[in-house]
Short mmCIF file of C-alpha atoms in Angstrom, two decimals:
data_model
loop_
_atom_site.label_atom_id
_atom_site.label_comp_id
_atom_site.label_asym_id
_atom_site.label_seq_id
_atom_site.Cartn_x
_atom_site.Cartn_y
_atom_site.Cartn_z
CA MET A 1 0.00 0.00 0.00
CA SER A 2 1.37 3.41 -0.95
CA PRO A 3 2.42 5.49 2.05
CA ALA A 4 1.02 8.48 0.16
CA LEU A 5 -2.44 7.19 0.91
CA SER A 6 -1.76 7.33 4.64
CA ILE A 7 -4.35 4.68 5.20
CA ALA A 8 -5.15 4.11 8.83
CA ALA A 9 -5.38 0.35 8.96
CA GLY A 10 -8.53 -0.87 10.60
CA SER A 11 -10.12 2.59 10.79
CA ASP A 12 -12.77 1.79 8.20
CA PRO A 13 -15.40 -0.83 9.13
CA LEU A 14 -16.56 -1.32 5.54
CA PRO A 15 -14.19 -4.14 4.54
CA THR A 16 -15.40 -6.15 7.55
CA LEU A 17 -19.07 -5.30 6.94
CA ALA A 18 -18.71 -6.19 3.27
CA ALA A 19 -17.10 -9.53 4.18
CA GLN A 20 -20.12 -10.24 6.40
CA PHE A 21 -22.44 -9.38 3.52
CA PHE A 22 -20.60 -11.65 1.10
CA ALA A 23 -20.63 -14.51 3.63
CA ILE A 24 -24.42 -14.21 3.85
CA ASP A 25 -24.61 -13.79 0.08
CA ALA A 26 -22.74 -17.08 -0.42
CA LEU A 27 -24.95 -18.88 2.10
CA SER A 28 -28.06 -17.49 0.46
CA LYS A 29 -26.94 -18.68 -2.97
CA ALA A 30 -26.35 -22.14 -1.54
CA LEU A 31 -29.92 -22.44 -0.27
CA PRO A 32 -31.98 -25.08 -2.06
CA ASP A 33 -34.91 -23.99 -4.19
CA GLY A 34 -38.34 -24.27 -2.67
CA ILE A 35 -37.30 -23.94 0.96
CA GLY A 36 -40.55 -22.15 1.68
CA ARG A 37 -41.74 -18.59 1.68
CA ALA A 38 -40.91 -17.87 5.31
CA ALA A 39 -37.40 -19.26 5.03
CA ASP A 40 -36.88 -17.43 1.75
CA ASP A 41 -38.05 -14.16 3.27
CA ALA A 42 -35.84 -14.62 6.32
CA ALA A 43 -32.79 -15.31 4.15
CA TYR A 44 -33.55 -12.28 1.98
CA ASP A 45 -34.07 -10.03 5.01
CA GLN A 46 -30.75 -11.10 6.48
CA TRP A 47 -29.00 -10.52 3.14
CA ALA A 48 -30.61 -7.09 2.66
CA ALA A 49 -29.85 -6.05 6.23
CA ALA A 50 -26.19 -6.92 5.73
CA ALA A 51 -26.11 -4.75 2.59
CA ASP A 52 -27.94 -1.91 4.36
CA ALA A 53 -25.37 -2.06 7.15
CA CYS A 54 -22.75 -1.21 4.50
CA TYR A 55 -24.81 1.53 2.85
CA VAL A 56 -25.06 3.58 6.05
CA VAL A 57 -21.29 3.76 6.46
CA VAL A 58 -19.32 6.37 4.54
CA PRO A 59 -15.95 4.95 3.52
CA THR A 60 -12.91 6.70 4.93
CA THR A 61 -10.29 4.65 3.10
CA PRO A 62 -9.92 3.43 -0.50
CA ALA A 63 -10.27 -0.15 0.77
CA GLY A 64 -13.58 0.84 2.37
CA ALA A 65 -14.75 2.52 -0.84
CA LEU A 66 -13.84 -0.61 -2.78
CA ALA A 67 -15.73 -2.80 -0.32
CA LEU A 68 -18.80 -0.56 -0.57
CA LEU A 69 -18.65 -0.58 -4.37
CA ASP A 70 -18.45 -4.38 -4.36
CA VAL A 71 -21.57 -4.56 -2.20
CA ILE A 72 -23.40 -2.06 -4.44
CA LEU A 73 -22.48 -4.09 -7.53
CA ALA A 74 -23.51 -7.37 -5.91
CA ARG A 75 -26.81 -6.07 -4.62
CA GLU A 76 -27.88 -3.75 -7.43
CA VAL A 77 -26.45 -5.39 -10.55
CA ASP A 78 -29.84 -6.73 -11.61
CA PHE A 79 -31.39 -3.27 -11.35
CA ILE A 80 -28.72 -1.27 -13.14
CA ASP A 81 -28.39 -1.34 -16.91
CA GLU A 82 -25.34 -2.75 -18.64
CA THR A 83 -23.80 0.63 -19.51
CA ALA A 84 -23.90 1.77 -15.92
CA VAL A 85 -22.59 -1.54 -14.60
CA LYS A 86 -19.70 -1.31 -17.06
CA ALA A 87 -18.89 2.25 -15.89
CA LEU A 88 -18.90 1.13 -12.26
CA ARG A 89 -16.73 -1.89 -13.07
CA VAL A 90 -14.18 0.31 -14.81
CA LEU A 91 -14.16 2.60 -11.77
CA ARG A 92 -13.79 -0.47 -9.59
CA GLY A 93 -10.71 -1.46 -11.63
CA GLY A 94 -9.07 1.91 -10.93
CA LEU A 95 -9.99 1.74 -7.26
CA ALA A 96 -8.70 -1.83 -6.92
CA SER A 97 -5.45 -0.88 -8.61
CA MET A 98 -5.07 2.01 -6.16
CA VAL A 99 -5.76 -0.19 -3.16
CA ARG A 100 -3.21 -2.76 -4.37
CA SER A 101 -0.48 -0.18 -5.11
CA MET B 1 -38.78 3.27 -1.58
CA GLN B 2 -35.61 1.27 -1.38
CA THR B 3 -33.77 3.93 -3.35
CA ARG B 4 -35.10 6.78 -1.28
CA SER B 5 -34.35 5.18 2.04
CA ARG B 6 -30.85 4.31 0.88
CA ARG B 7 -30.34 7.79 -0.51
CA ALA B 8 -31.49 9.29 2.74
CA VAL B 9 -28.97 7.40 4.82
CA VAL B 10 -26.16 8.03 2.37
CA ALA B 11 -27.04 11.72 2.22
CA THR B 12 -27.01 11.94 6.01
CA ALA B 13 -23.66 10.22 6.18
CA LEU B 14 -22.28 12.42 3.41
CA ALA B 15 -23.36 15.53 5.27
CA GLY B 16 -21.28 14.32 8.19
CA LEU B 17 -18.31 13.66 5.97
CA VAL B 18 -18.48 17.01 4.25
CA ALA B 19 -18.83 18.76 7.60
CA GLY B 20 -15.65 17.06 8.68
CA CYS B 21 -17.31 14.85 11.29
CA ALA B 22 -16.01 11.66 9.72
CA PRO B 23 -12.24 11.43 9.66
CA VAL B 24 -10.76 10.70 6.26
CA ALA B 25 -7.40 9.06 6.71
CA LEU B 26 -6.05 10.16 3.36
CA ALA B 27 -3.46 12.65 2.31
CA SER B 28 -3.50 14.34 -1.06
CA THR B 29 -0.19 14.23 -2.90
CA SER B 30 1.12 15.30 -6.27
CA ALA B 31 1.55 11.67 -7.29
CA ASP B 32 -1.55 11.88 -9.46
CA ALA B 33 -0.86 15.34 -10.89
CA ASP B 34 -1.66 14.27 -14.46
CA LEU B 35 -4.93 12.67 -13.40
CA ILE B 36 -5.89 15.73 -11.37
CA ARG B 37 -5.13 17.95 -14.38
CA LEU B 38 -7.19 15.68 -16.65
CA GLY B 39 -9.99 15.77 -14.09
CA GLY B 40 -10.01 19.56 -14.37
CA GLU B 41 -10.07 19.34 -18.18
CA PHE B 42 -12.89 16.84 -17.90
CA ASP B 43 -14.91 19.22 -15.69
CA ARG B 44 -14.51 22.06 -18.18
CA ALA B 45 -15.34 19.88 -21.19
CA GLU B 46 -18.35 18.42 -19.38
CA ALA B 47 -19.68 21.89 -18.52
CA GLU B 48 -19.25 22.89 -22.15
CA LEU B 49 -20.99 19.73 -23.31
CA LEU B 50 -23.92 20.41 -21.00
CA SER B 51 -24.34 23.80 -22.63
CA LEU B 52 -24.08 22.24 -26.11
CA TRP B 53 -26.56 19.55 -25.15
CA ARG B 54 -29.09 22.09 -23.90
CA GLU B 55 -28.76 24.05 -27.15
CA TRP B 56 -29.21 20.87 -29.16
CA ARG B 57 -32.35 19.99 -27.13
CA ARG B 58 -33.70 23.51 -27.70
CA CYS B 59 -33.11 23.23 -31.46
CA GLU B 60 -34.65 19.76 -31.64
CA VAL B 61 -37.83 21.03 -29.97
CA LEU B 62 -37.90 24.02 -32.32
CA TRP B 63 -37.39 21.68 -35.29
CA ARG B 64 -40.35 19.48 -34.32
CA GLU B 65 -42.55 22.50 -33.64
CA THR B 66 -41.62 24.11 -36.94
CA VAL B 67 -42.26 20.93 -38.93
CA THR B 68 -45.65 20.56 -37.25
CA ALA B 69 -46.54 24.24 -37.70
CA ARG B 70 -45.77 24.05 -41.42
CA GLY B 71 -47.70 20.83 -41.83
CA ILE B 72 -44.72 18.96 -43.24
CA SER B 73 -44.95 15.18 -43.19
CA ILE B 74 -41.83 13.04 -42.96
CA GLU B 75 -43.59 10.30 -44.92
CA LYS B 76 -44.31 12.65 -47.82
CA SER B 77 -41.38 15.01 -47.72
CA GLU B 78 -38.37 13.76 -45.81
CA ASP B 79 -36.07 16.25 -47.55
CA ALA B 80 -38.24 19.14 -46.35
CA VAL B 81 -38.11 17.85 -42.79
CA TRP B 82 -34.32 17.74 -42.87
CA ALA B 83 -34.19 21.15 -44.52
CA VAL B 84 -36.02 22.55 -41.50
CA HIS B 85 -33.55 20.71 -39.26
CA GLU B 86 -30.76 22.62 -40.99
CA GLU B 87 -32.69 25.88 -41.06
CA VAL B 88 -33.39 26.04 -37.31
CA GLY B 89 -29.79 25.19 -36.43
CA ALA B 90 -30.52 21.68 -35.18
CA THR B 91 -27.97 20.07 -37.52
CA ALA B 92 -25.20 22.42 -36.38
CA ALA B 93 -26.23 22.00 -32.74
CA SER B 94 -26.26 18.21 -33.10
CA ASN B 95 -22.80 18.22 -34.69
CA ALA B 96 -21.47 20.51 -31.96
CA ASN B 97 -22.93 18.21 -29.32
CA ASP B 98 -21.30 15.18 -30.98
CA ALA B 99 -17.97 17.01 -31.06
CA GLY B 100 -18.35 17.77 -27.35
CA ILE B 101 -18.97 14.09 -26.65
CA ASP B 102 -15.91 13.13 -28.71
CA ARG B 103 -13.82 15.62 -26.71
CA LEU B 104 -15.00 14.10 -23.42
CA ASP B 105 -14.41 10.59 -24.77
CA ARG B 106 -10.79 11.49 -25.53
CA ILE B 107 -10.23 12.95 -22.05
CA ARG B 108 -11.95 9.93 -20.50
CA ASP B 109 -9.66 7.58 -22.44
CA ALA B 110 -6.61 9.58 -21.32
CA ILE B 111 -7.80 9.32 -17.70
CA HIS B 112 -8.12 5.55 -18.03
CA GLU B 113 -4.53 5.36 -19.30
CA ILE B 114 -3.32 6.36 -15.83
CA LYS B 115 -3.96 4.18 -12.79
CA PRO B 116 -4.81 6.32 -9.76
CA THR B 117 -2.60 6.13 -6.68
CA THR B 118 -4.45 8.69 -4.56
CA ILE B 119 -8.07 9.43 -3.86
CA ALA B 120 -7.62 12.78 -5.66
CA GLY B 121 -6.58 10.85 -8.76
CA LEU B 122 -9.45 8.45 -8.34
CA ALA B 123 -11.84 11.41 -8.44
CA ALA B 124 -10.97 11.78 -12.16
CA TRP B 125 -11.97 8.15 -12.69
CA ALA B 126 -15.19 8.85 -10.79
CA LYS B 127 -16.01 11.76 -13.12
CA ALA B 128 -15.49 9.43 -16.08
CA ALA B 129 -17.79 6.82 -14.53
CA ARG B 130 -20.48 9.44 -13.95
CA PHE B 131 -20.27 10.47 -17.61
CA ASP B 132 -20.25 6.92 -18.95
CA GLY B 133 -22.86 5.48 -16.61
CA THR B 134 -25.50 8.20 -16.45
CA SER B 135 -27.29 10.46 -18.91
CA HIS B 136 -27.72 14.23 -18.99
CA TYR B 137 -31.46 13.68 -18.64
CA GLU B 138 -31.00 11.88 -15.33
CA ARG B 139 -28.26 14.14 -13.97
CA GLU B 140 -30.47 17.19 -14.63
CA LYS B 141 -33.22 15.77 -12.42
CA ALA B 142 -33.59 16.51 -8.72
CA PRO B 143 -32.02 13.69 -6.67
CA GLU B 144 -35.41 12.38 -5.51
CA ASP B 145 -36.62 12.10 -9.12
CA ARG B 146 -33.65 10.18 -10.50
CA ASP B 147 -34.01 6.59 -11.56
CA PHE B 148 -32.57 3.82 -9.46
CA GLN B 149 -29.44 3.16 -11.49
CA THR B 150 -28.49 6.82 -11.65
CA ALA B 151 -29.02 7.20 -7.93
CA ALA B 152 -26.87 4.14 -7.21
CA ILE B 153 -24.01 5.46 -9.33
CA LEU B 154 -24.22 9.09 -8.29
CA ASP B 155 -24.45 8.24 -4.59
CA PHE B 156 -21.23 6.28 -4.75
CA ILE B 157 -19.45 8.85 -6.89
CA GLU B 158 -20.52 11.60 -4.46
CA VAL B 159 -18.81 9.60 -1.73
CA VAL B 160 -15.59 9.35 -3.76
CA GLU B 161 -15.66 13.07 -4.58
CA ALA B 162 -16.34 13.98 -0.95
CA MET B 163 -13.36 11.86 0.08
CA ALA B 164 -11.20 13.62 -2.52
CA ALA B 165 -12.37 17.04 -1.33
CA GLN B 166 -11.66 16.07 2.26
CA ALA B 167 -8.20 14.82 1.27
CA ALA B 168 -7.48 18.07 -0.56
CA ARG B 169 -8.32 20.06 2.58
CA SER B 170 -6.17 17.93 4.87
#
């Protein structure tokens, strides 16, 4: 990580919150079809709550911004048209490159 | 409702960030000087394009109104319709708008040639994403009237720009 970024390690909760979201996301994708309306709703609510927990936090580091963007892309990709998704993915590439540098 | 509730929380959080309540652990440096310069060029070209776009929209409306007022039918007289397009300045305005888009495309491509190393540099990439991922029509709307995809993109880009502004002040 570039010292120029002066990133305060651990000061941004978003990477952790995003990891929690993606853990729930993976579990939710592994659920069998037809588990029942109540179980489906409960799984969705848990998944949405984990995403909402990320949305209410403003990133304070590039790693946090990247984590938030990943959650936005994962949650909203079906509701955003292809052009916009492509623009966000390009931006994600620049952000990821910055975080890695 | 989902969009509005999300926008509301993001807006509240952004207000805190802009007011300096949320610490931004970033320092601006000159490492991304070229990107920052290109970001400035992008801002100027985008403002110019907005003006060109508005003029083009004005001419297009005038064109349609004039064609209707003169009772010209595109089925019967396509040449006459396009003659009016030329006459009211819509052709020139459309070409100028296209040239403005080309100019922004070139700056956008130059931005993407440089990988950002600071949040200030990333702000140039964010401007490019806003241009590529949203339309003038949507950006001109009040935030509460924007469609979901525009809101999702603009919310995130506002966050990046607020971080860059905070970094520039620190």
